[in-house]
Amino acid sequence: MGEPEFYVGYLPRAPRRLARFVRALVIALVATSVVFAALMAGSQGAFSNGAFEFGVERDFTGWIETEPYPMLVVERPGGGWSTYLLSGVGKHGAESEVGSGSGYWASLRGSLIYRDGQTMIEVSRGSVVPQVGPDSGSFGEPAGDAGSGSASGAKPQPDLSRIEGVGGERTFVGEIVDSKCFLGVMKPGATKPHRACATRCISGGVPPVLLVRDGDGVATYLLLVDETGASVGRQLVDRALIAEPVRVHGKLDQLGDRWVLRADPSRIERIE
Amino acid sequence: MGHSYRAVGWNRQKRVYDLALIAGIVLYLATFVGVGFTLHPGATAETMLIRALGTGAFLLLHLVLAIGPLCRVDSRFLPLLYNRRHLGVATFVLGLLHGGFALVQFHALGDLNPLVSVFVSNPRVDSVAQFPFQPLGVIALVILFLMAATSHDFWLANLTAPVWKSLHMLVYLAYLLLVGHVSLGVLQAETSPVLAGAVGIGMAGLLALHLLAGASEVAVDRGRDAATGAAGSAAGHSSLGLSSLREEDSAFVDVCAVSEIDEKRARLVSVAGDRVAVFRYDGKFSAVSNACQHQNGPLGEGCVIDGLITCPWHGYQYRPLDGASPEPFTEKVPTFRVQIRSGRVLIDPTPLPAGTPVEPALIGEGASDG
Amino acid sequence: MLVTIVEGGLVALGVYLAAGVLFAVPFLLNGAGRIDQDAAGGSRGFKLLVFPGVVALWPLLVGPWRRSRQRTERSPHRDAAIAGDRR
């Protein structure tokens, strides 16, 4: 081995044997970190199939429902009505875009968010234009192509009457998430790492949904409202019930093509 | 130091060091993102970046923490320590990018100031499993910032090494906070055992290295104490025969036999509450306080180069005679009187003010060399 | 409640850092050179590099600047040497 070599950093060259050792060490360190990077990247849990058409704007027309959460109601080609939850830009609901009070026909511009057959529209700022009546009811035309609302006379508003308690009185175990992130804006858009974001979104007015998975992991989304059918986001934020396992007891209503769970927020329990 | 400060005192070794560091970081991030998108094409770019940066910063922090004890155990790791501050700064920068992206992703564009949101969006401090993990990351990042911001030598000179060191010891708190940040955060959502295993291995490895380094330090101290213990009688005994010595000389403590110190190297002895390094060079013996003024590096593990005691950490140099750095440098360390008696090296345990000249003891003075 | 506390903390932090900026500019232009000779001729890059630290840790530099003297290192040996010198 001989005399131990002494390293002085500011000298131009390190002692020969030491330099060899350090070179091998650095190569080993870099190689280890690359392997570690691959291992870390590869071991991440699956990402959802949700999608957010960020930056792609489309035109929509339909009936805007403001309660309990802003929705766009569009007539299905074969009859019946489809509901699309609306959100604002960022972590905001669409209330500031669509207003409150009774519904109305309108055209709007926005970006699609979709997952598992559920679709939401992020409404572009200031794009909601009320109309006297519906035109052909366009949905998702590329922005700019849709005919602007040619008023074709008053048309009756869609029949969206809530069928109360049609699903009976039920208890569900699931996780409360914000519909926007979970559907595709963020991956993951649920569980603890996403809690702060879900809290901000729901606090900002994005509709909260109870995510319930069956034994096969298939997700059902239940729109959450309080026992009077009003929006419930504030209470969920104040009670910190978001993004952790909860038990919710309530009445299952049907609103158009959507399940709505009517539950007293003060009785939602955490499952520790 | 003794010349005007530059942003970075570049030299060849630092350039090589930083090139390797940057190459390593770029390779790490590219591999993470590349493998990530290959295996998970549906992933979002923000999530991939946040994870690449976060895991990268945490991995680098492990390296930063491992270098210290590795150098205690084997001096061949010292070149990694030479420019460790750039590793630390890189760790902070990766952590800052990770935190910045996460702040925008999870907290921006909402109904609350993002900086407030970080601390209030998860109020579940009443639960272990649901405990907020993001504030832990913020506090760790603040510590890493303070360390990165004070990594320039200006801070060592003006805070003084002990204050600077206690500030930088907070890195262990930052590490623990980050273990909590990872365990209470992403680990709660991931099902794969790889990440949990990596965190566990990292912790166990760091703990083992620190225990190993601690054990070697204890061994050093034990040998030293034995020497000091023997010193009492040796000094007492030899003072009888040397009547010309002043009265206080009887307090001289024994360090070791002359032969036990290698040429240009030092032996340690513990007196007056700290370690003293006794150097042998060109048949002479001089003793200085062991802590380098720069970063309190162990001068006693250094070497005499060109007649100057050279610190093994960053190469700061001191004259053995007076413990002062040569012009234009201004660092000084306390010195000690040395004697050779009957083939043994003894020092006066009373430290002299930093930079006080002391006549070196000559081998011929005492009795025979071993 | 929690929001108010955090907001208050952030305001306090903002005031502290603003004071740090007000301190750091004259300190790096003049004060640093008075307590540390090597800082007197320090490059612009050096000043830029230490600026964030001065803003964050300015209370530690107030004393040395006021006394126009660099902080002295404390260690058992240094303290004992000084005490011995005074005797």
XYZ file of C-alpha atoms in Angstrom:
729
model
C 0.000 0.000 0.000
C 2.889 2.346 0.784
C 2.722 5.881 2.146
C -0.867 7.116 2.450
C -1.608 9.715 -0.193
C -2.723 13.157 0.907
C -5.335 15.055 -1.053
C -5.226 18.828 -1.356
C -8.172 20.105 -3.359
C -6.604 23.224 -4.785
C -3.601 21.434 -6.219
C -4.166 20.773 -9.916
C -3.832 16.996 -9.715
C -4.887 14.533 -7.083
C -2.389 11.804 -6.137
C -2.533 9.004 -8.693
C -3.863 6.095 -6.650
C -6.376 8.342 -4.937
C -7.555 9.777 -8.249
C -8.142 6.254 -9.527
C -10.141 5.378 -6.437
C -12.256 8.530 -6.659
C -12.867 8.064 -10.375
C -14.171 4.542 -9.768
C -16.218 5.774 -6.824
C -17.844 8.570 -8.816
C -18.669 6.236 -11.708
C -20.210 3.793 -9.230
C -22.216 6.583 -7.592
C -23.560 7.899 -10.890
C -24.384 4.369 -12.078
C -26.159 3.599 -8.800
C -28.179 6.782 -9.000
C -29.237 6.029 -12.580
C -30.377 2.543 -11.557
C -32.150 4.083 -8.587
C -33.869 6.618 -10.870
C -35.137 3.830 -13.122
C -36.310 1.838 -10.112
C -38.117 4.815 -8.606
C -39.720 5.833 -11.890
C -40.745 2.270 -12.690
C -42.229 1.466 -9.316
C -44.730 4.324 -9.358
C -48.319 3.240 -9.050
C -50.483 3.207 -12.177
C -51.638 6.554 -13.491
C -55.336 6.975 -14.222
C -56.710 7.028 -17.765
C -58.274 10.426 -17.139
C -57.590 13.201 -19.600
C -57.558 16.979 -19.512
C -57.549 18.714 -22.878
C -55.426 21.526 -21.520
C -55.224 24.400 -23.953
C -57.819 22.874 -26.320
C -60.992 24.955 -26.290
C -64.298 23.750 -27.624
C -67.707 25.351 -27.990
C -70.733 24.073 -26.133
C -74.373 25.055 -25.984
C -77.061 23.815 -23.670
C -79.023 24.532 -20.543
C -77.033 25.782 -17.584
C -78.178 24.531 -14.232
C -76.667 26.405 -11.270
C -77.858 24.288 -8.315
C -76.480 22.469 -6.431
C -73.357 22.852 -8.601
C -73.010 24.441 -12.037
C -73.770 21.924 -14.805
C -74.351 22.011 -18.510
C -77.371 19.982 -19.640
C -77.363 18.819 -23.225
C -80.047 16.875 -25.035
C -78.916 13.455 -26.134
C -79.423 12.611 -29.797
C -81.650 9.664 -28.886
C -83.642 11.656 -26.336
C -83.002 12.305 -22.684
C -80.467 14.642 -21.151
C -76.796 14.435 -20.276
C -75.331 16.515 -17.480
C -71.783 17.825 -17.487
C -70.279 19.274 -14.336
C -68.673 22.654 -14.884
C -65.627 24.102 -13.219
C -63.829 27.381 -13.454
C -60.181 27.867 -14.310
C -57.659 26.635 -11.751
C -59.016 25.571 -8.376
C -62.338 27.350 -8.782
C -65.887 26.313 -9.376
C -67.876 27.707 -12.282
C -70.222 29.798 -10.166
C -68.477 33.050 -11.002
C -68.850 32.174 -14.700
C -72.448 30.959 -14.782
C -73.912 32.946 -11.886
C -76.537 31.677 -9.473
C -80.286 31.500 -9.528
C -82.465 29.769 -12.056
C -81.053 28.057 -15.111
C -80.829 29.412 -18.656
C -79.800 28.480 -22.159
C -76.292 29.525 -23.018
C -73.252 28.890 -25.122
C -69.852 28.616 -23.580
C -66.310 27.764 -24.404
C -64.180 25.374 -22.413
C -61.816 22.436 -22.173
C -62.881 18.837 -21.645
C -61.849 16.685 -18.691
C -62.964 13.068 -18.831
C -62.485 9.669 -17.227
C -64.504 6.470 -16.946
C -67.364 7.882 -18.991
C -67.618 10.981 -16.796
C -67.017 14.348 -18.402
C -66.470 17.810 -16.985
C -65.951 21.103 -18.744
C -63.514 23.716 -17.518
C -65.282 26.904 -18.531
C -63.022 29.499 -20.126
C -63.146 32.866 -18.409
C -65.953 35.113 -19.610
C -67.075 32.689 -22.305
C -70.629 32.039 -21.086
C -73.141 33.825 -23.331
C -76.835 33.459 -22.360
C -79.172 32.693 -25.251
C -82.850 33.245 -25.773
C -83.304 29.664 -26.899
C -81.280 26.682 -27.929
C -79.854 26.130 -31.343
C -79.144 22.651 -32.484
C -77.345 22.010 -29.193
C -73.733 21.696 -30.143
C -71.335 19.855 -27.930
C -67.606 19.979 -28.119
C -67.204 21.551 -31.541
C -63.693 22.887 -32.070
C -63.654 26.460 -30.823
C -64.869 29.010 -33.322
C -66.754 26.566 -35.570
C -70.031 26.531 -33.717
C -72.776 28.835 -34.869
C -73.394 31.479 -32.294
C -76.706 31.138 -30.569
C -79.254 31.868 -33.246
C -82.312 32.424 -31.159
C -84.903 30.012 -32.443
C -87.703 30.840 -30.146
C -88.352 29.761 -26.594
C -87.856 26.087 -25.955
C -88.935 24.420 -22.757
C -86.164 23.829 -20.264
C -84.917 20.277 -19.926
C -86.742 18.008 -17.545
C -84.108 17.561 -14.879
C -86.444 17.023 -11.988
C -84.652 15.267 -9.222
C -86.014 11.824 -8.505
C -85.588 11.877 -4.771
C -84.578 8.818 -2.899
C -84.847 6.613 -5.958
C -81.693 4.819 -4.896
C -82.948 4.427 -1.355
C -81.266 5.290 1.919
C -77.734 3.977 1.792
C -74.386 4.008 3.542
C -71.261 4.276 1.426
C -67.600 3.969 2.275
C -65.337 5.947 0.028
C -63.162 9.004 -0.388
C -64.313 12.545 -1.017
C -62.406 14.078 -3.913
C -62.808 17.147 -6.059
C -64.382 16.145 -9.341
C -62.043 18.249 -11.461
C -58.671 16.859 -10.420
C -59.912 13.324 -10.039
C -61.401 13.196 -13.522
C -58.089 13.959 -15.131
C -56.452 17.263 -14.302
C -54.130 15.664 -11.784
C -52.655 12.226 -11.504
C -53.035 11.180 -8.829
C -56.143 13.239 -8.127
C -56.983 11.397 -4.925
C -55.430 10.089 -1.708
C -53.311 11.948 0.799
C -50.632 13.505 -1.413
C -53.423 15.247 -3.289
C -55.395 16.267 -0.201
C -54.285 19.892 -0.059
C -55.181 20.388 -3.699
C -58.565 18.681 -3.329
C -59.247 20.873 -0.311
C -58.413 24.037 -2.261
C -60.510 22.906 -5.224
C -63.575 22.071 -3.135
C -63.092 25.246 -1.119
C -62.984 27.127 -4.414
C -66.293 25.666 -5.526
C -65.358 22.603 -7.581
C -68.118 20.010 -7.019
C -67.176 17.370 -4.437
C -67.869 13.741 -5.283
C -67.791 10.647 -3.146
C -65.622 8.120 -4.893
C -66.815 4.596 -4.134
C -65.006 1.548 -5.449
C -66.573 -1.866 -5.704
C -64.659 -5.068 -5.118
C -63.195 -4.961 -8.626
C -61.976 -1.402 -8.167
C -64.614 0.002 -10.528
C -65.340 3.561 -9.433
C -68.740 5.134 -8.931
C -68.986 8.876 -8.477
C -71.707 10.249 -6.253
C -72.199 13.979 -6.319
C -72.361 15.154 -2.698
C -75.009 17.582 -1.421
C -76.363 18.297 2.019
C -79.685 16.957 3.260
C -81.537 19.867 1.649
C -79.855 19.289 -1.680
C -77.569 22.328 -1.467
C -73.833 22.434 -2.107
C -71.746 21.040 0.710
C -68.160 22.001 -0.126
C -67.654 24.512 2.697
C -68.654 22.016 5.415
C -66.388 19.326 3.950
C -63.438 21.715 4.029
C -64.190 22.950 7.540
C -64.521 19.417 8.879
C -61.401 18.235 6.989
C -63.172 15.229 5.517
C -61.461 15.347 2.151
C -59.137 12.711 0.698
C -59.348 10.144 3.444
C -61.616 7.155 4.025
C -65.086 8.195 5.160
C -68.477 6.620 5.777
C -71.394 8.597 4.391
C -75.011 7.842 5.137
C -77.640 9.477 2.962
C -80.393 9.293 0.400
C -79.496 8.522 -3.173
C -81.245 10.776 -5.676
C -81.138 10.799 -9.426
C -80.538 14.057 -11.256
C -80.693 13.526 -14.990
C -78.112 10.840 -15.703
C -76.281 11.410 -12.444
C -76.372 9.990 -8.923
C -76.561 12.522 -6.127
C -75.981 11.562 -2.513
C -77.951 13.703 -0.096
C -76.224 13.488 3.291
C -75.901 15.542 6.438
C -72.234 16.649 6.383
C -72.063 16.800 10.176
C -72.742 13.056 10.236
C -70.036 12.000 7.800
C -67.570 9.858 9.744
C -63.880 9.318 9.218
C -62.698 5.731 9.176
C -59.395 5.713 11.008
C -8.648 33.312 3.549
C -6.481 36.217 2.699
C -7.497 37.534 -0.679
C -10.696 39.160 -1.875
C -13.712 36.905 -2.072
C -14.923 35.610 -5.406
C -18.309 33.980 -5.985
C -16.585 30.619 -6.344
C -12.890 30.006 -5.901
C -12.648 27.849 -8.997
C -9.861 25.381 -9.446
C -9.435 22.253 -11.506
C -10.657 19.838 -8.832
C -13.815 21.879 -8.257
C -14.516 22.016 -11.984
C -14.156 18.255 -12.292
C -16.311 17.812 -9.202
C -19.088 20.053 -10.506
C -19.025 18.515 -13.966
C -19.499 15.066 -12.439
C -22.225 16.426 -10.174
C -24.139 18.117 -12.989
C -23.758 15.082 -15.241
C -25.060 12.872 -12.452
C -28.080 15.097 -11.824
C -28.952 15.403 -15.514
C -28.617 11.631 -15.974
C -30.780 11.007 -12.926
C -33.572 13.326 -14.020
C -33.456 12.135 -17.628
C -33.578 8.492 -16.562
C -36.460 9.094 -14.174
C -38.532 11.021 -16.707
C -37.594 8.703 -19.581
C -38.366 5.471 -17.757
C -41.395 7.065 -16.118
C -43.060 8.065 -19.381
C -42.089 4.815 -21.094
C -43.766 2.714 -18.422
C -46.540 5.199 -17.627
C -47.471 7.003 -20.833
C -50.623 8.356 -19.199
C -48.715 10.232 -16.498
C -48.834 14.008 -16.279
C -45.603 15.907 -16.851
C -45.963 17.910 -13.618
C -46.221 14.802 -11.471
C -43.254 13.198 -13.214
C -41.108 16.314 -12.730
C -42.131 16.769 -9.105
C -41.235 13.155 -8.378
C -37.974 13.175 -10.334
C -36.818 16.319 -8.519
C -38.003 15.163 -5.106
C -36.411 11.733 -5.238
C -33.263 13.250 -6.747
C -32.927 15.803 -3.949
C -33.517 13.154 -1.297
C -30.919 10.843 -2.857
C -28.365 13.674 -2.998
C -29.050 14.483 0.636
C -28.137 10.905 1.508
C -24.820 11.339 -0.293
C -24.205 14.647 1.486
C -24.858 12.980 4.842
C -22.765 9.918 4.044
C -19.610 11.798 3.045
C -18.795 13.004 6.563
C -18.738 9.606 8.266
C -17.144 7.952 5.209
C -14.224 10.370 5.526
C -13.897 9.573 9.229
C -13.663 5.884 8.384
C -11.471 6.103 5.270
C -9.532 9.201 4.231
C -9.758 8.204 0.566
C -13.264 9.700 0.537
C -11.890 13.176 1.370
C -11.994 14.385 -2.254
C -15.781 14.076 -2.054
C -15.771 16.315 0.994
C -13.576 18.968 -0.595
C -16.446 20.516 -2.578
C -19.369 19.084 -0.620
C -20.926 22.544 -0.393
C -21.798 22.317 -4.087
C -23.557 19.009 -3.416
C -25.523 20.759 -0.693
C -26.408 23.689 -2.909
C -27.480 21.279 -5.667
C -29.650 19.425 -3.145
C -31.290 22.702 -2.186
C -31.864 23.699 -5.816
C -33.506 20.343 -6.634
C -35.594 20.611 -3.475
C -36.580 24.177 -4.327
C -37.698 23.164 -7.827
C -39.607 20.203 -6.355
C -41.270 22.438 -3.793
C -41.925 25.209 -6.309
C -43.631 22.903 -8.780
C -45.611 21.265 -5.970
C -46.666 24.666 -4.637
C -47.982 25.675 -8.056
C -49.547 22.270 -8.725
C -51.302 21.766 -5.406
C -51.838 25.267 -4.059
C -51.806 27.922 -6.772
C -54.856 29.251 -8.652
C -57.041 28.654 -5.617
C -58.970 30.739 -3.140
C -56.039 31.188 -0.745
C -52.462 32.457 -0.887
C -50.476 29.312 -1.845
C -47.998 29.908 0.979
C -50.869 29.976 3.467
C -52.517 27.001 1.814
C -49.412 24.833 2.358
C -49.896 25.147 6.092
C -53.686 25.022 6.395
C -54.999 22.723 3.669
C -54.467 19.636 5.764
C -55.307 20.435 9.377
C -55.209 16.784 10.529
C -52.453 17.192 13.108
C -54.529 14.992 15.415
C -53.748 11.867 13.401
C -50.479 10.109 12.648
C -51.498 8.586 9.334
C -53.213 11.758 8.135
C -50.628 14.187 9.562
C -49.798 17.039 7.151
C -46.604 16.229 5.254
C -46.144 19.325 3.143
C -45.205 21.719 5.995
C -42.460 19.237 6.946
C -41.030 19.609 3.465
C -41.247 23.402 3.681
C -39.325 23.493 6.976
C -36.674 21.140 5.586
C -36.371 23.357 2.528
C -35.882 26.429 4.727
C -33.027 24.626 6.506
C -31.468 23.599 3.198
C -31.798 27.213 2.073
C -30.019 28.547 5.158
C -27.233 26.041 4.589
C -26.900 26.792 0.887
C -27.052 30.540 1.546
C -24.234 30.308 4.089
C -22.000 27.956 2.131
C -19.588 30.697 1.034
C -16.368 31.045 3.046
C -17.464 34.574 3.962
C -19.917 32.942 6.351
C -17.324 30.693 7.939
C -15.100 33.662 8.617
C -17.870 35.906 9.914
C -20.113 33.509 11.795
C -17.009 31.593 12.967
C -16.755 27.864 12.391
C -18.533 26.692 15.580
C -21.600 28.868 14.925
C -21.569 27.905 11.262
C -21.298 24.248 12.176
C -24.205 24.329 14.575
C -26.295 25.963 11.864
C -25.244 23.261 9.419
C -25.933 20.492 11.926
C -29.581 21.322 11.258
C -29.157 19.154 8.180
C -29.960 16.182 10.409
C -33.235 17.817 11.386
C -33.905 18.492 7.707
C -33.235 14.836 6.932
C -35.639 13.631 9.622
C -38.276 16.096 8.437
C -37.856 14.777 4.914
C -38.182 11.170 6.071
C -41.477 12.309 7.595
C -42.371 14.251 4.431
C -41.906 11.122 2.304
C -43.383 8.621 4.778
C -46.468 10.695 5.519
C -46.834 11.849 1.945
C -46.220 9.815 -1.158
C -45.698 6.568 0.787
C -49.332 6.772 1.946
C -50.457 6.517 -1.651
C -47.948 4.147 -3.232
C -48.544 0.422 -3.074
C -45.115 -0.670 -4.347
C -42.639 -1.536 -1.582
C -39.708 -0.121 -3.574
C -39.953 3.440 -2.271
C -40.571 2.349 1.319
C -37.646 -0.052 1.017
C -35.399 2.666 -0.373
C -36.235 5.047 2.481
C -35.585 2.270 5.003
C -32.288 1.235 3.428
C -31.230 4.873 3.271
C -31.960 5.402 6.948
C -30.286 2.160 8.011
C -27.247 2.906 5.867
C -26.792 6.407 7.227
C -27.281 5.223 10.778
C -24.727 2.436 10.327
C -22.176 4.810 8.779
C -22.576 7.300 11.601
C -22.266 4.603 14.249
C -19.154 3.275 12.523
C -17.606 6.737 12.365
C -18.607 7.370 15.969
C -16.997 4.111 17.050
C -13.734 5.016 15.343
C -13.793 8.404 17.094
C -14.378 6.701 20.432
C -11.432 4.424 19.701
C -9.265 7.464 18.990
C -10.371 9.081 22.247
C -9.776 5.909 24.232
C -6.203 5.619 22.993
C -5.716 9.279 23.737
C -7.084 9.081 27.259
C -4.807 6.170 27.999
C -1.909 8.301 26.869
C -3.013 11.202 29.041
C -3.577 8.889 31.970
C -0.067 7.586 31.718
C 1.144 11.151 31.344
C 0.629 12.059 34.982
C 3.227 9.670 36.269
C 5.562 10.100 33.344
C 5.563 13.866 33.718
C 5.884 13.664 37.454
C 8.718 11.276 37.169
C 10.721 13.184 34.619
C 10.274 16.553 36.309
C 12.453 15.275 39.148
C 15.473 15.047 36.924
C 14.998 18.372 35.156
C 15.439 21.007 37.810
C 15.994 23.792 35.323
C 12.364 23.671 34.220
C 10.014 26.283 35.565
C 7.515 25.269 38.183
C 4.528 25.076 35.847
C 6.409 22.683 33.614
C 5.585 19.909 36.011
C 2.075 20.191 34.592
C 3.276 19.005 31.188
C 1.317 15.994 30.042
C 2.621 13.026 28.177
C 1.431 12.517 24.614
C 3.317 9.490 23.376
C 6.752 8.188 22.574
C 8.685 10.165 20.010
C 8.661 7.154 17.720
C 4.887 6.997 17.702
C 4.544 10.106 15.562
C 5.253 9.603 11.875
C 7.253 12.206 10.050
C 5.039 15.066 8.765
C 2.084 13.651 10.694
C 0.472 14.228 14.079
C -0.779 12.488 17.184
C -3.803 13.683 19.096
C -4.043 14.365 22.785
C -6.983 15.737 24.695
C -6.230 18.665 27.016
C -8.100 21.740 28.213
C -11.374 20.374 26.926
C -10.375 19.831 23.329
C -8.001 17.953 21.062
C -4.451 19.034 20.396
C -2.488 17.897 17.345
C 1.220 17.302 17.962
C 3.171 17.331 14.694
C 6.595 15.935 13.907
C 8.526 17.387 10.981
C 12.227 17.629 10.169
C 13.139 16.337 13.625
C 11.027 19.000 15.313
C 7.780 18.812 17.307
C 5.068 21.470 17.464
C 1.566 21.378 18.863
C -1.541 23.292 17.782
C -5.199 23.137 18.650
C -6.740 20.459 16.444
C -9.606 22.512 14.990
C -8.879 24.288 11.723
C -10.227 27.829 11.806
C -11.920 27.388 8.456
C -14.453 24.645 9.189
C -12.987 23.183 12.370
C -11.560 20.363 10.294
C -9.213 17.891 12.047
C -5.714 19.353 11.584
C -4.287 16.324 13.380
C -5.352 14.159 10.451
C -3.545 16.526 8.141
C -0.014 16.519 6.922
C 2.968 18.877 6.896
C 3.427 20.059 3.312
C 6.163 22.542 2.403
C 6.722 23.041 6.115
C 3.077 23.940 6.737
C 0.409 22.012 8.633
C -2.243 21.317 5.995
C -5.867 20.584 6.880
C -7.182 17.404 5.247
C -10.547 18.964 4.477
C -9.862 22.031 2.340
C -6.109 22.405 2.517
C -5.969 25.434 4.835
C -2.369 25.809 6.052
C -0.690 26.897 9.302
C 2.903 27.381 10.330
C 3.765 24.787 13.009
C 5.768 27.432 14.890
C 2.957 29.867 15.610
C -0.242 28.284 14.277
C -0.709 31.165 11.856
C -1.495 30.899 8.175
C 1.207 32.332 5.918
C 0.604 35.742 4.327
C -1.725 36.868 2.892
C -3.977 34.530 4.849
C -5.095 35.459 8.340
C -6.306 32.253 10.002
C -4.690 31.398 13.345
C -5.059 28.536 15.804
C -3.954 28.286 19.461
C -0.512 26.782 20.070
C 1.001 24.699 22.882
C 4.497 24.370 24.394
C 6.139 21.047 23.606
C 8.988 19.200 25.309
C 10.847 15.978 24.647
C 11.909 14.087 27.723
C 13.369 10.603 27.791
C 12.108 9.818 24.341
C 8.617 10.975 25.122
C 6.669 13.918 23.763
C 4.994 16.148 26.355
C 2.897 19.259 26.007
C 1.901 22.055 28.327
C -1.891 21.764 28.641
C -2.341 25.540 28.816
C -3.342 26.834 25.369
C -1.530 29.910 24.116
C -3.485 32.556 22.211
C -3.930 31.743 18.526
C -0.824 32.675 16.579
C 1.589 32.720 19.568
C 5.069 31.613 18.424
C 6.440 28.612 20.309
C 9.926 27.222 19.987
C 9.562 23.701 18.550
C 10.970 20.847 20.625
C 13.939 19.173 18.997
C 14.521 15.463 19.025
C 18.014 15.901 20.356
C 16.800 17.820 23.411
C 15.318 14.972 25.348
C 16.782 11.552 25.362
C 17.030 9.120 22.539
C 14.498 8.843 19.779
C 12.772 5.477 19.544
C -58.265 30.841 12.929
C -55.393 28.746 11.590
C -55.447 30.807 8.409
C -55.144 34.009 10.458
C -52.175 32.660 12.403
C -50.376 31.528 9.259
C -51.138 34.806 7.491
C -49.789 36.697 10.501
C -46.653 34.559 10.443
C -46.143 35.234 6.746
C -46.562 38.985 7.271
C -43.998 38.860 10.086
C -41.648 36.885 7.849
C -42.173 39.415 5.089
C -41.324 42.309 7.425
C -38.223 40.456 8.678
C -37.014 39.763 5.139
C -37.781 43.312 3.996
C -35.667 44.567 6.900
C -33.043 42.063 5.753
C -32.995 43.569 2.264
C -32.695 47.080 3.728
C -29.793 45.819 5.827
C -28.119 43.741 3.128
C -27.675 46.455 0.529
C -25.585 48.903 2.619
C -23.939 46.002 4.426
C -22.615 44.462 1.243
C -21.657 47.851 -0.222
C -19.792 48.989 2.865
C -20.213 47.091 6.134
C -18.927 43.696 5.063
C -15.606 45.192 4.044
C -15.239 46.802 7.446
C -15.569 43.579 9.398
C -13.869 41.309 6.876
C -10.942 42.601 4.865
C -11.488 39.917 2.243
C -15.002 41.177 1.609
C -13.805 44.725 0.936
C -12.567 43.838 -2.515
C -15.111 41.071 -3.040
C -16.408 40.585 -6.552
C -19.947 41.391 -7.640
C -20.597 37.656 -7.952
C -19.557 37.188 -4.343
C -21.921 39.904 -3.164
C -24.768 38.410 -5.163
C -24.037 34.966 -3.765
C -24.039 35.996 -0.118
C -26.969 38.413 -0.508
C -29.723 35.833 0.252
C -27.894 34.708 3.369
C -27.456 38.285 4.591
C -31.174 38.921 4.057
C -32.028 35.775 6.030
C -29.447 36.043 8.829
C -28.951 39.789 9.151
C -29.371 39.887 12.958
C -26.147 37.860 13.268
C -24.241 40.547 11.372
C -25.599 43.631 13.145
C -23.234 43.264 16.109
C -19.999 42.792 14.167
C -20.885 45.684 11.835
C -21.644 48.015 14.755
C -18.366 47.106 16.456
C -16.564 47.144 13.094
C -14.933 43.931 14.195
C -15.169 40.370 13.007
C -16.748 37.875 15.357
C -14.055 35.852 17.138
C -14.169 32.111 17.241
C -15.057 30.473 20.546
C -13.582 27.110 21.475
C -12.309 25.628 24.738
C -8.701 26.259 23.678
C -9.274 29.774 22.403
C -11.276 30.745 25.482
C -8.691 29.262 27.840
C -5.875 30.991 25.960
C -7.566 34.368 26.237
C -8.357 33.801 29.929
C -4.735 32.752 30.536
C -3.497 35.831 28.739
C -5.538 38.156 30.930
C -4.249 36.631 34.138
